[in-house]
């Protein structure tokens, strides 16, 4: 296996990424709180030698219960359980910088990294929406820019905490009765705008030093943050040209920030709907669309676009006078993506809901395994992706089909590993170096 | 098996509760961050049909590294991993009401309760000490009474969040496209002194309704809190008479609070040091004392008693003019216990450090398995305990010895289960009812 290699991440979500997936006969409507469901998914992904699996999250109850499965096991908890049920695959949990404290969260990720033998990753989110804010004593979400300013300070503190023990701080000299070397402990003593954290952390430095840092916001603030901190970026891109622009932009931002652009991996999302023929794939897609409750989709779209209830008509277009992204304090990049998708393809509200039903703005692609492999190879070789965030429309069957039929084709083309290397950390699997401890003077080579 | 039954909890801590345990040849000085160590301990405890196991915690790095193993995996993370490695045993994690937010913590315990099939317990602590406070933006610990006021409000919010889904809120009607019943969701809409939490929680009601609620502070504030909320109480008691007083006091407080006193279980701690003869047990105890570094003990004792460094002399008594408990803002009940122990037994500082080395104020008892079983039976039958918090001086060997030699004696006397019942929750194992949902009108029977 030589040459540049693809990275694949399995984005796991209940019964699948299609909003109607829970209604299919094969789906377990209680899957969202069943460990056995997630163990099964993790093992399928590991059979497919995926780099990692990933759980999205927000600290609030989304949507109305009537519409679709709501609620989820807390991601770090679930990933800890999955760590014991798997051996190789990376475990990426979403956690919010707006609604956690750095000390507790840094410690939890350090603990997961130790328990999993160096397989932890953190998808860093700032958490849009007043629903979350109101669970943490706030009346509304903080402004977008403030959320990102807090996120940057959060990361600076967390990185100091993770480095607060040198790797060899434990001496374990039983005869002398000396367990550790206090000169190798570095309390951050941080006092900033949002946080005061004396430290040190109460967990030793971990196998990876710290979890793989992942980010997914594509707004201006989000890209600036990613260029500075992220080692992998999840992104929603609908077209090759758009994905190429995003890829080039992020890599050049990373370079301008003094980083090696190869150390920032870009992974667009794709919702593959597979069939052994094109017609079969389209039929599978239609079956899912037939299970959408369109009235619910209208509610959610009005919510995303900040429109009063009752504004949208199912068989009409989006209004022409929507506000610009700069006026949106919530999920900026998702807002723009949805509006652009509707305008570019001249979609009615109904058609837009159908398109969003699968991937909430991510690229949905119905086709044969060969066609999906082609699409992945094209984006990978033409400067649009370092890998993909695989978002099966239906789970477990969609992930199983991808592993059975697409992964072998990617392997045959020399694009993807055929087996896991011996005892690699998640960061090693993504081809990234273990970070140096910031408290140590860099050695002169 | 009839009659009142003992409850046993295994208090797990690194290489054991004796501060010098890590220096023994058998001990692994890296045990504190090794999952395999804790898996081994959990399985030993499960072989002994213990009710539960327990992890203490504080969000700060204790002591100097030179002195003894410091730092620990975050308890809920570690217990989640242990949930997958065990089948029956309860899993009790310490978490602070002063340094967590109710939404996040309620969700994490709900997730552990689901993942473990109803085996989660929460040891509720308010966290003394400025070291922790300084990791969360505060200059010093909040006053004792304020910490307990916040804890009470924290519990009220958490209980509402855990009840915010009725047990049958999920409908899962695929044909109608209706997943849940929104009328069975009850957002707490809490606005209090310390917290504002709209809710609802984003996790369904759990197997136990909510985790078993455990408490361990024995100060006036702590007892009042326990009487109101706790279902099990860990306590440090040095004498039968003292334990009987504490037991009677807590039970009557629970009754005065309108609760069934049988639904509050009192579990004193005991550090058993076992030998096949009394002489062997005493030799094992002496071996541990020989490994204590007494200078370190002086530092810690001065810290606990709020004395300037250099005040205490190893072979002298404690000063006569120590402040009363009411002047202490930190760990009140531990302060009083240590002072009373030294005065009652007229101990020198050196002797006091030796006594505290094993159990930090808990009862250390060196003897044969028969003697330990006698002690347990006496306290259990004479109104001092509903069970015990077993704190082996050395781990895993001390837990293994207890399971091999003491548990069979307790079983033979008809005091303790010989096997686990089929699929019990932790609360069922402690003989407690599943709590009703506070948002439902109690049914008339």
PDB file of N, CA and C in Angstrom, chain A residues 22-25 27 29 32-33 57-60 65-66 69-72 74 77 80 84 99-100 103-104 107-108 111 114 134-137 165 174-175 177-180 182 185 196 198-199 202-203, chain B residues 22-25 27 29 32-33 57-60 65-66 69-72 74 77 80 84 99-100 103-104 107-108 111 114 134-137 165 174-175 177 179-180 182 185 196 198-199 202-203:
ATOM      1  N   UNK A  22     -36.188   5.832  10.665  1.00  0.00           N
ATOM      2  CA  UNK A  22     -36.747   5.061  11.798  1.00  0.00           C
ATOM      3  C   UNK A  22     -38.052   4.381  11.435  1.00  0.00           C
ATOM      4  N   UNK A  23     -38.732   4.857  10.360  1.00  0.00           N
ATOM      5  CA  UNK A  23     -40.033   4.290   9.991  1.00  0.00           C
ATOM      6  C   UNK A  23     -39.917   3.026   9.141  1.00  0.00           C
ATOM      7  N   UNK A  24     -38.718   2.716   8.646  1.00  0.00           N
ATOM      8  CA  UNK A  24     -38.576   1.503   7.837  1.00  0.00           C
ATOM      9  C   UNK A  24     -38.776   0.271   8.717  1.00  0.00           C
ATOM     10  N   UNK A  25     -39.308  -0.797   8.105  1.00  0.00           N
ATOM     11  CA  UNK A  25     -39.540  -2.025   8.892  1.00  0.00           C
ATOM     12  C   UNK A  25     -38.277  -2.542   9.584  1.00  0.00           C
ATOM     13  N   UNK A  27     -35.890  -0.925  10.960  1.00  0.00           N
ATOM     14  CA  UNK A  27     -35.280  -0.037  11.951  1.00  0.00           C
ATOM     15  C   UNK A  27     -35.849  -0.230  13.348  1.00  0.00           C
ATOM     16  N   UNK A  29     -36.783   1.617  16.567  1.00  0.00           N
ATOM     17  CA  UNK A  29     -37.034   3.007  16.970  1.00  0.00           C
ATOM     18  C   UNK A  29     -36.468   3.371  18.348  1.00  0.00           C
ATOM     19  N   UNK A  32     -31.585   4.696  19.486  1.00  0.00           N
ATOM     20  CA  UNK A  32     -30.786   5.837  19.954  1.00  0.00           C
ATOM     21  C   UNK A  32     -30.289   5.681  21.383  1.00  0.00           C
ATOM     22  N   UNK A  33     -30.928   4.825  22.168  1.00  0.00           N
ATOM     23  CA  UNK A  33     -30.444   4.625  23.545  1.00  0.00           C
ATOM     24  C   UNK A  33     -30.066   3.171  23.809  1.00  0.00           C
ATOM     25  N   UNK A  57     -23.644  15.990  18.578  1.00  0.00           N
ATOM     26  CA  UNK A  57     -24.335  16.201  19.852  1.00  0.00           C
ATOM     27  C   UNK A  57     -24.672  17.661  20.105  1.00  0.00           C
ATOM     28  N   UNK A  58     -25.667  17.842  20.927  1.00  0.00           N
ATOM     29  CA  UNK A  58     -25.994  19.158  21.464  1.00  0.00           C
ATOM     30  C   UNK A  58     -26.691  18.968  22.795  1.00  0.00           C
ATOM     31  N   UNK A  59     -26.413  19.843  23.767  1.00  0.00           N
ATOM     32  CA  UNK A  59     -26.996  19.663  25.105  1.00  0.00           C
ATOM     33  C   UNK A  59     -28.415  20.226  25.195  1.00  0.00           C
ATOM     34  N   UNK A  60     -29.289  19.689  24.394  1.00  0.00           N
ATOM     35  CA  UNK A  60     -30.699  20.086  24.432  1.00  0.00           C
ATOM     36  C   UNK A  60     -31.502  19.007  23.718  1.00  0.00           C
ATOM     37  N   UNK A  65     -40.898  15.459  19.822  1.00  0.00           N
ATOM     38  CA  UNK A  65     -40.802  14.008  19.865  1.00  0.00           C
ATOM     39  C   UNK A  65     -41.655  13.340  18.808  1.00  0.00           C
ATOM     40  N   UNK A  66     -42.781  13.953  18.476  1.00  0.00           N
ATOM     41  CA  UNK A  66     -43.680  13.330  17.504  1.00  0.00           C
ATOM     42  C   UNK A  66     -42.959  13.056  16.188  1.00  0.00           C
ATOM     43  N   UNK A  69     -36.979  10.247  16.225  1.00  0.00           N
ATOM     44  CA  UNK A  69     -36.235   9.924  17.439  1.00  0.00           C
ATOM     45  C   UNK A  69     -35.464  11.130  17.965  1.00  0.00           C
ATOM     46  N   UNK A  70     -35.577  11.386  19.243  1.00  0.00           N
ATOM     47  CA  UNK A  70     -34.926  12.533  19.872  1.00  0.00           C
ATOM     48  C   UNK A  70     -34.214  12.075  21.128  1.00  0.00           C
ATOM     49  N   UNK A  71     -33.199  12.838  21.503  1.00  0.00           N
ATOM     50  CA  UNK A  71     -32.393  12.456  22.661  1.00  0.00           C
ATOM     51  C   UNK A  71     -31.300  11.497  22.233  1.00  0.00           C
ATOM     52  N   UNK A  72     -30.288  11.395  23.059  1.00  0.00           N
ATOM     53  CA  UNK A  72     -29.146  10.538  22.739  1.00  0.00           C
ATOM     54  C   UNK A  72     -28.344  10.305  24.001  1.00  0.00           C
ATOM     55  N   UNK A  74     -25.120  10.455  26.127  1.00  0.00           N
ATOM     56  CA  UNK A  74     -24.050  11.462  26.105  1.00  0.00           C
ATOM     57  C   UNK A  74     -22.844  10.830  25.375  1.00  0.00           C
ATOM     58  N   UNK A  77     -19.735   9.209  27.072  1.00  0.00           N
ATOM     59  CA  UNK A  77     -20.140   7.998  27.786  1.00  0.00           C
ATOM     60  C   UNK A  77     -20.265   6.835  26.806  1.00  0.00           C
ATOM     61  N   UNK A  80     -16.945   5.650  25.451  1.00  0.00           N
ATOM     62  CA  UNK A  80     -16.177   4.875  26.432  1.00  0.00           C
ATOM     63  C   UNK A  80     -16.639   3.419  26.411  1.00  0.00           C
ATOM     64  N   UNK A  84     -14.399  -0.273  24.780  1.00  0.00           N
ATOM     65  CA  UNK A  84     -14.146  -1.617  25.303  1.00  0.00           C
ATOM     66  C   UNK A  84     -14.656  -2.698  24.354  1.00  0.00           C
ATOM     67  N   UNK A  99     -20.759  25.237  26.707  1.00  0.00           N
ATOM     68  CA  UNK A  99     -21.509  24.711  27.849  1.00  0.00           C
ATOM     69  C   UNK A  99     -20.766  23.631  28.616  1.00  0.00           C
ATOM     70  N   UNK A 100     -19.439  23.722  28.616  1.00  0.00           N
ATOM     71  CA  UNK A 100     -18.617  22.886  29.471  1.00  0.00           C
ATOM     72  C   UNK A 100     -17.551  23.759  30.117  1.00  0.00           C
ATOM     73  N   UNK A 103     -11.660  22.393  32.610  1.00  0.00           N
ATOM     74  CA  UNK A 103     -11.028  21.390  33.473  1.00  0.00           C
ATOM     75  C   UNK A 103     -11.744  20.044  33.350  1.00  0.00           C
ATOM     76  N   UNK A 104     -13.068  20.077  33.486  1.00  0.00           N
ATOM     77  CA  UNK A 104     -13.814  18.813  33.433  1.00  0.00           C
ATOM     78  C   UNK A 104     -13.722  18.150  32.062  1.00  0.00           C
ATOM     79  N   UNK A 107     -10.305  16.706  31.234  1.00  0.00           N
ATOM     80  CA  UNK A 107     -10.085  15.482  31.994  1.00  0.00           C
ATOM     81  C   UNK A 107     -10.845  14.301  31.395  1.00  0.00           C
ATOM     82  N   UNK A 108     -12.064  14.563  30.953  1.00  0.00           N
ATOM     83  CA  UNK A 108     -12.857  13.466  30.393  1.00  0.00           C
ATOM     84  C   UNK A 108     -12.234  12.954  29.095  1.00  0.00           C
ATOM     85  N   UNK A 111      -9.238  10.955  29.933  1.00  0.00           N
ATOM     86  CA  UNK A 111      -9.619   9.635  30.456  1.00  0.00           C
ATOM     87  C   UNK A 111     -10.021   8.694  29.321  1.00  0.00           C
ATOM     88  N   UNK A 114      -6.965   7.489  27.486  1.00  0.00           N
ATOM     89  CA  UNK A 114      -6.251   6.433  28.215  1.00  0.00           C
ATOM     90  C   UNK A 114      -7.016   5.109  28.129  1.00  0.00           C
ATOM     91  N   UNK A 134     -30.579  27.968  27.195  1.00  0.00           N
ATOM     92  CA  UNK A 134     -31.528  28.000  28.311  1.00  0.00           C
ATOM     93  C   UNK A 134     -31.381  26.822  29.270  1.00  0.00           C
ATOM     94  N   UNK A 135     -30.584  25.830  28.896  1.00  0.00           N
ATOM     95  CA  UNK A 135     -30.276  24.751  29.843  1.00  0.00           C
ATOM     96  C   UNK A 135     -29.072  25.081  30.720  1.00  0.00           C
ATOM     97  N   UNK A 136     -28.457  26.240  30.445  1.00  0.00           N
ATOM     98  CA  UNK A 136     -27.249  26.624  31.179  1.00  0.00           C
ATOM     99  C   UNK A 136     -27.338  28.052  31.686  1.00  0.00           C
ATOM    100  N   UNK A 137     -28.538  28.454  32.074  1.00  0.00           N
ATOM    101  CA  UNK A 137     -28.698  29.730  32.759  1.00  0.00           C
ATOM    102  C   UNK A 137     -28.703  30.955  31.879  1.00  0.00           C
ATOM    103  N   UNK A 165       1.260  17.575  32.665  1.00  0.00           N
ATOM    104  CA  UNK A 165       2.184  16.529  33.116  1.00  0.00           C
ATOM    105  C   UNK A 165       3.146  16.248  31.958  1.00  0.00           C
ATOM    106  N   UNK A 174       9.881   2.899  44.308  1.00  0.00           N
ATOM    107  CA  UNK A 174       9.317   2.329  45.533  1.00  0.00           C
ATOM    108  C   UNK A 174      10.318   2.368  46.683  1.00  0.00           C
ATOM    109  N   UNK A 175      11.574   2.058  46.375  1.00  0.00           N
ATOM    110  CA  UNK A 175      12.583   1.978  47.444  1.00  0.00           C
ATOM    111  C   UNK A 175      12.752   3.325  48.132  1.00  0.00           C
ATOM    112  N   UNK A 177      10.569   5.701  48.060  1.00  0.00           N
ATOM    113  CA  UNK A 177       9.275   6.263  48.447  1.00  0.00           C
ATOM    114  C   UNK A 177       8.947   7.534  47.680  1.00  0.00           C
ATOM    115  N   UNK A 178       9.422   7.609  46.434  1.00  0.00           N
ATOM    116  CA  UNK A 178       9.138   8.784  45.589  1.00  0.00           C
ATOM    117  C   UNK A 178       8.331   8.322  44.383  1.00  0.00           C
ATOM    118  N   UNK A 179       7.067   8.785  44.326  1.00  0.00           N
ATOM    119  CA  UNK A 179       6.207   8.309  43.241  1.00  0.00           C
ATOM    120  C   UNK A 179       6.357   9.149  41.980  1.00  0.00           C
ATOM    121  N   UNK A 180       6.331  10.480  42.138  1.00  0.00           N
ATOM    122  CA  UNK A 180       6.374  11.338  40.953  1.00  0.00           C
ATOM    123  C   UNK A 180       7.387  12.450  41.105  1.00  0.00           C
ATOM    124  N   UNK A 182       7.751  16.269  40.900  1.00  0.00           N
ATOM    125  CA  UNK A 182       6.933  17.483  40.856  1.00  0.00           C
ATOM    126  C   UNK A 182       7.491  18.550  39.911  1.00  0.00           C
ATOM    127  N   UNK A 185       5.642  18.750  36.524  1.00  0.00           N
ATOM    128  CA  UNK A 185       4.229  19.155  36.522  1.00  0.00           C
ATOM    129  C   UNK A 185       4.169  20.664  36.279  1.00  0.00           C
ATOM    130  N   UNK A 196     -10.826  30.924  34.427  1.00  0.00           N
ATOM    131  CA  UNK A 196      -9.693  30.944  35.340  1.00  0.00           C
ATOM    132  C   UNK A 196      -9.410  29.508  35.745  1.00  0.00           C
ATOM    133  N   UNK A 198      -6.376  27.172  37.418  1.00  0.00           N
ATOM    134  CA  UNK A 198      -5.033  27.072  37.987  1.00  0.00           C
ATOM    135  C   UNK A 198      -4.326  25.811  37.490  1.00  0.00           C
ATOM    136  N   UNK A 199      -5.021  24.667  37.544  1.00  0.00           N
ATOM    137  CA  UNK A 199      -4.401  23.410  37.177  1.00  0.00           C
ATOM    138  C   UNK A 199      -3.429  22.947  38.246  1.00  0.00           C
ATOM    139  N   UNK A 202      -5.600  16.498  36.711  1.00  0.00           N
ATOM    140  CA  UNK A 202      -5.398  15.348  37.595  1.00  0.00           C
ATOM    141  C   UNK A 202      -5.407  14.021  36.836  1.00  0.00           C
ATOM    142  N   UNK A 203      -4.934  14.093  35.600  1.00  0.00           N
ATOM    143  CA  UNK A 203      -4.728  12.883  34.793  1.00  0.00           C
ATOM    144  C   UNK A 203      -3.377  13.053  34.095  1.00  0.00           C
TER     145      UNK A 203
ATOM    146  N   UNK B  22       1.296   1.566  47.522  1.00  0.00           N
ATOM    147  CA  UNK B  22       1.952   1.529  46.208  1.00  0.00           C
ATOM    148  C   UNK B  22       3.401   1.075  46.301  1.00  0.00           C
ATOM    149  N   UNK B  23       3.993   1.163  47.508  1.00  0.00           N
ATOM    150  CA  UNK B  23       5.407   0.814  47.647  1.00  0.00           C
ATOM    151  C   UNK B  23       5.626  -0.685  47.835  1.00  0.00           C
ATOM    152  N   UNK B  24       4.575  -1.459  48.069  1.00  0.00           N
ATOM    153  CA  UNK B  24       4.751  -2.903  48.248  1.00  0.00           C
ATOM    154  C   UNK B  24       5.179  -3.532  46.924  1.00  0.00           C
ATOM    155  N   UNK B  25       5.964  -4.609  47.010  1.00  0.00           N
ATOM    156  CA  UNK B  25       6.431  -5.271  45.770  1.00  0.00           C
ATOM    157  C   UNK B  25       5.276  -5.685  44.855  1.00  0.00           C
ATOM    158  N   UNK B  27       2.524  -4.208  44.235  1.00  0.00           N
ATOM    159  CA  UNK B  27       1.674  -3.137  43.709  1.00  0.00           C
ATOM    160  C   UNK B  27       2.198  -2.553  42.405  1.00  0.00           C
ATOM    161  N   UNK B  29       2.520   0.687  40.401  1.00  0.00           N
ATOM    162  CA  UNK B  29       2.419   2.132  40.681  1.00  0.00           C
ATOM    163  C   UNK B  29       1.706   2.920  39.585  1.00  0.00           C
ATOM    164  N   UNK B  32      -3.391   3.472  38.887  1.00  0.00           N
ATOM    165  CA  UNK B  32      -4.444   4.494  38.938  1.00  0.00           C
ATOM    166  C   UNK B  32      -4.975   4.867  37.564  1.00  0.00           C
ATOM    167  N   UNK B  33      -4.204   4.654  36.519  1.00  0.00           N
ATOM    168  CA  UNK B  33      -4.710   4.979  35.178  1.00  0.00           C
ATOM    169  C   UNK B  33      -4.764   3.748  34.276  1.00  0.00           C
ATOM    170  N   UNK B  57     -13.640  11.022  44.314  1.00  0.00           N
ATOM    171  CA  UNK B  57     -13.086  11.926  43.310  1.00  0.00           C
ATOM    172  C   UNK B  57     -13.101  13.378  43.761  1.00  0.00           C
ATOM    173  N   UNK B  58     -12.215  14.139  43.171  1.00  0.00           N
ATOM    174  CA  UNK B  58     -12.210  15.591  43.296  1.00  0.00           C
ATOM    175  C   UNK B  58     -11.572  16.178  42.051  1.00  0.00           C
ATOM    176  N   UNK B  59     -12.101  17.306  41.568  1.00  0.00           N
ATOM    177  CA  UNK B  59     -11.564  17.878  40.319  1.00  0.00           C
ATOM    178  C   UNK B  59     -10.317  18.731  40.561  1.00  0.00           C
ATOM    179  N   UNK B  60      -9.295  18.132  41.093  1.00  0.00           N
ATOM    180  CA  UNK B  60      -8.023  18.808  41.320  1.00  0.00           C
ATOM    181  C   UNK B  60      -6.959  17.744  41.527  1.00  0.00           C
ATOM    182  N   UNK B  65       3.185  15.062  43.926  1.00  0.00           N
ATOM    183  CA  UNK B  65       3.424  13.809  43.222  1.00  0.00           C
ATOM    184  C   UNK B  65       4.463  12.947  43.916  1.00  0.00           C
ATOM    185  N   UNK B  66       5.433  13.592  44.566  1.00  0.00           N
ATOM    186  CA  UNK B  66       6.502  12.816  45.191  1.00  0.00           C
ATOM    187  C   UNK B  66       5.937  11.827  46.205  1.00  0.00           C
ATOM    188  N   UNK B  69       0.754   8.041  44.583  1.00  0.00           N
ATOM    189  CA  UNK B  69       0.032   8.130  43.313  1.00  0.00           C
ATOM    190  C   UNK B  69      -1.016   9.234  43.343  1.00  0.00           C
ATOM    191  N   UNK B  70      -1.032  10.059  42.326  1.00  0.00           N
ATOM    192  CA  UNK B  70      -1.955  11.183  42.249  1.00  0.00           C
ATOM    193  C   UNK B  70      -2.613  11.182  40.877  1.00  0.00           C
ATOM    194  N   UNK B  71      -3.786  11.776  40.827  1.00  0.00           N
ATOM    195  CA  UNK B  71      -4.538  11.784  39.577  1.00  0.00           C
ATOM    196  C   UNK B  71      -5.357  10.521  39.470  1.00  0.00           C
ATOM    197  N   UNK B  72      -6.367  10.564  38.625  1.00  0.00           N
ATOM    198  CA  UNK B  72      -7.255   9.416  38.467  1.00  0.00           C
ATOM    199  C   UNK B  72      -8.057   9.609  37.194  1.00  0.00           C
ATOM    200  N   UNK B  74     -11.361   9.956  35.198  1.00  0.00           N
ATOM    201  CA  UNK B  74     -12.618  10.576  35.604  1.00  0.00           C
ATOM    202  C   UNK B  74     -13.610   9.442  35.911  1.00  0.00           C
ATOM    203  N   UNK B  77     -16.367   8.074  33.499  1.00  0.00           N
ATOM    204  CA  UNK B  77     -15.732   7.442  32.343  1.00  0.00           C
ATOM    205  C   UNK B  77     -15.291   6.032  32.702  1.00  0.00           C
ATOM    206  N   UNK B  80     -18.182   3.646  33.194  1.00  0.00           N
ATOM    207  CA  UNK B  80     -18.799   3.235  31.932  1.00  0.00           C
ATOM    208  C   UNK B  80     -18.022   2.076  31.325  1.00  0.00           C
ATOM    209  N   UNK B  84     -19.281  -2.365  30.992  1.00  0.00           N
ATOM    210  CA  UNK B  84     -19.239  -3.347  29.912  1.00  0.00           C
ATOM    211  C   UNK B  84     -18.448  -4.584  30.307  1.00  0.00           C
ATOM    212  N   UNK B  99     -19.002  22.012  41.044  1.00  0.00           N
ATOM    213  CA  UNK B  99     -18.205  22.243  39.846  1.00  0.00           C
ATOM    214  C   UNK B  99     -18.729  21.491  38.628  1.00  0.00           C
ATOM    215  N   UNK B 100     -20.034  21.261  38.602  1.00  0.00           N
ATOM    216  CA  UNK B 100     -20.683  20.731  37.416  1.00  0.00           C
ATOM    217  C   UNK B 100     -21.956  21.529  37.172  1.00  0.00           C
ATOM    218  N   UNK B 103     -27.515  20.122  34.018  1.00  0.00           N
ATOM    219  CA  UNK B 103     -27.942  19.496  32.761  1.00  0.00           C
ATOM    220  C   UNK B 103     -26.933  18.444  32.305  1.00  0.00           C
ATOM    221  N   UNK B 104     -25.661  18.840  32.265  1.00  0.00           N
ATOM    222  CA  UNK B 104     -24.641  17.895  31.795  1.00  0.00           C
ATOM    223  C   UNK B 104     -24.510  16.691  32.712  1.00  0.00           C
ATOM    224  N   UNK B 107     -27.448  14.283  32.617  1.00  0.00           N
ATOM    225  CA  UNK B 107     -27.419  13.511  31.385  1.00  0.00           C
ATOM    226  C   UNK B 107     -26.384  12.394  31.429  1.00  0.00           C
ATOM    227  N   UNK B 108     -25.236  12.698  32.019  1.00  0.00           N
ATOM    228  CA  UNK B 108     -24.186  11.683  32.065  1.00  0.00           C
ATOM    229  C   UNK B 108     -24.604  10.520  32.968  1.00  0.00           C
ATOM    230  N   UNK B 111     -27.121   8.480  31.155  1.00  0.00           N
ATOM    231  CA  UNK B 111     -26.476   7.660  30.116  1.00  0.00           C
ATOM    232  C   UNK B 111     -25.807   6.435  30.729  1.00  0.00           C
ATOM    233  N   UNK B 114     -28.407   3.863  31.656  1.00  0.00           N
ATOM    234  CA  UNK B 114     -28.907   3.111  30.495  1.00  0.00           C
ATOM    235  C   UNK B 114     -27.862   2.103  30.032  1.00  0.00           C
ATOM    236  N   UNK B 134     -10.104  26.825  42.370  1.00  0.00           N
ATOM    237  CA  UNK B 134      -9.249  27.567  41.433  1.00  0.00           C
ATOM    238  C   UNK B 134      -9.177  26.953  40.049  1.00  0.00           C
ATOM    239  N   UNK B 135      -9.686  25.749  39.896  1.00  0.00           N
ATOM    240  CA  UNK B 135      -9.798  25.168  38.553  1.00  0.00           C
ATOM    241  C   UNK B 135     -11.085  25.566  37.853  1.00  0.00           C
ATOM    242  N   UNK B 136     -11.925  26.315  38.579  1.00  0.00           N
ATOM    243  CA  UNK B 136     -13.230  26.694  38.027  1.00  0.00           C
ATOM    244  C   UNK B 136     -13.504  28.183  38.222  1.00  0.00           C
ATOM    245  N   UNK B 137     -12.444  28.974  38.139  1.00  0.00           N
ATOM    246  CA  UNK B 137     -12.614  30.426  38.101  1.00  0.00           C
ATOM    247  C   UNK B 137     -12.841  31.088  39.439  1.00  0.00           C
ATOM    248  N   UNK B 165     -38.978  13.043  31.105  1.00  0.00           N
ATOM    249  CA  UNK B 165     -39.651  12.123  30.188  1.00  0.00           C
ATOM    250  C   UNK B 165     -40.459  11.142  31.042  1.00  0.00           C
ATOM    251  N   UNK B 174     -44.668   3.576  13.676  1.00  0.00           N
ATOM    252  CA  UNK B 174     -44.054   3.763  12.358  1.00  0.00           C
ATOM    253  C   UNK B 174     -45.098   4.084  11.299  1.00  0.00           C
ATOM    254  N   UNK B 175     -46.228   3.401  11.351  1.00  0.00           N
ATOM    255  CA  UNK B 175     -47.242   3.577  10.305  1.00  0.00           C
ATOM    256  C   UNK B 175     -47.752   5.018  10.295  1.00  0.00           C
ATOM    257  N   UNK B 177     -46.169   7.527  11.530  1.00  0.00           N
ATOM    258  CA  UNK B 177     -45.069   8.498  11.512  1.00  0.00           C
ATOM    259  C   UNK B 177     -44.990   9.315  12.788  1.00  0.00           C
ATOM    260  N   UNK B 179     -43.267   9.314  16.442  1.00  0.00           N
ATOM    261  CA  UNK B 179     -42.259   8.621  17.243  1.00  0.00           C
ATOM    262  C   UNK B 179     -42.526   8.754  18.736  1.00  0.00           C
ATOM    263  N   UNK B 180     -42.816   9.978  19.190  1.00  0.00           N
ATOM    264  CA  UNK B 180     -42.979  10.182  20.631  1.00  0.00           C
ATOM    265  C   UNK B 180     -44.227  10.996  20.941  1.00  0.00           C
ATOM    266  N   UNK B 182     -45.428  14.108  22.818  1.00  0.00           N
ATOM    267  CA  UNK B 182     -44.913  15.331  23.440  1.00  0.00           C
ATOM    268  C   UNK B 182     -45.638  15.700  24.727  1.00  0.00           C
ATOM    269  N   UNK B 185     -43.699  14.795  27.954  1.00  0.00           N
ATOM    270  CA  UNK B 185     -42.414  15.465  28.200  1.00  0.00           C
ATOM    271  C   UNK B 185     -42.686  16.671  29.096  1.00  0.00           C
ATOM    272  N   UNK B 196     -30.347  28.132  36.166  1.00  0.00           N
ATOM    273  CA  UNK B 196     -31.504  28.294  35.299  1.00  0.00           C
ATOM    274  C   UNK B 196     -31.470  27.171  34.274  1.00  0.00           C
ATOM    275  N   UNK B 198     -33.985  25.202  31.574  1.00  0.00           N
ATOM    276  CA  UNK B 198     -35.293  25.061  30.941  1.00  0.00           C
ATOM    277  C   UNK B 198     -35.671  23.581  30.773  1.00  0.00           C
ATOM    278  N   UNK B 199     -34.727  22.791  30.262  1.00  0.00           N
ATOM    279  CA  UNK B 199     -35.017  21.390  29.975  1.00  0.00           C
ATOM    280  C   UNK B 199     -35.934  21.260  28.784  1.00  0.00           C
ATOM    281  N   UNK B 202     -32.271  15.495  27.380  1.00  0.00           N
ATOM    282  CA  UNK B 202     -32.262  14.844  26.065  1.00  0.00           C
ATOM    283  C   UNK B 202     -31.905  13.359  26.153  1.00  0.00           C
ATOM    284  N   UNK B 203     -32.316  12.763  27.257  1.00  0.00           N
ATOM    285  CA  UNK B 203     -32.196  11.308  27.429  1.00  0.00           C
ATOM    286  C   UNK B 203     -33.507  10.831  28.055  1.00  0.00           C
TER     287      UNK B 203
END
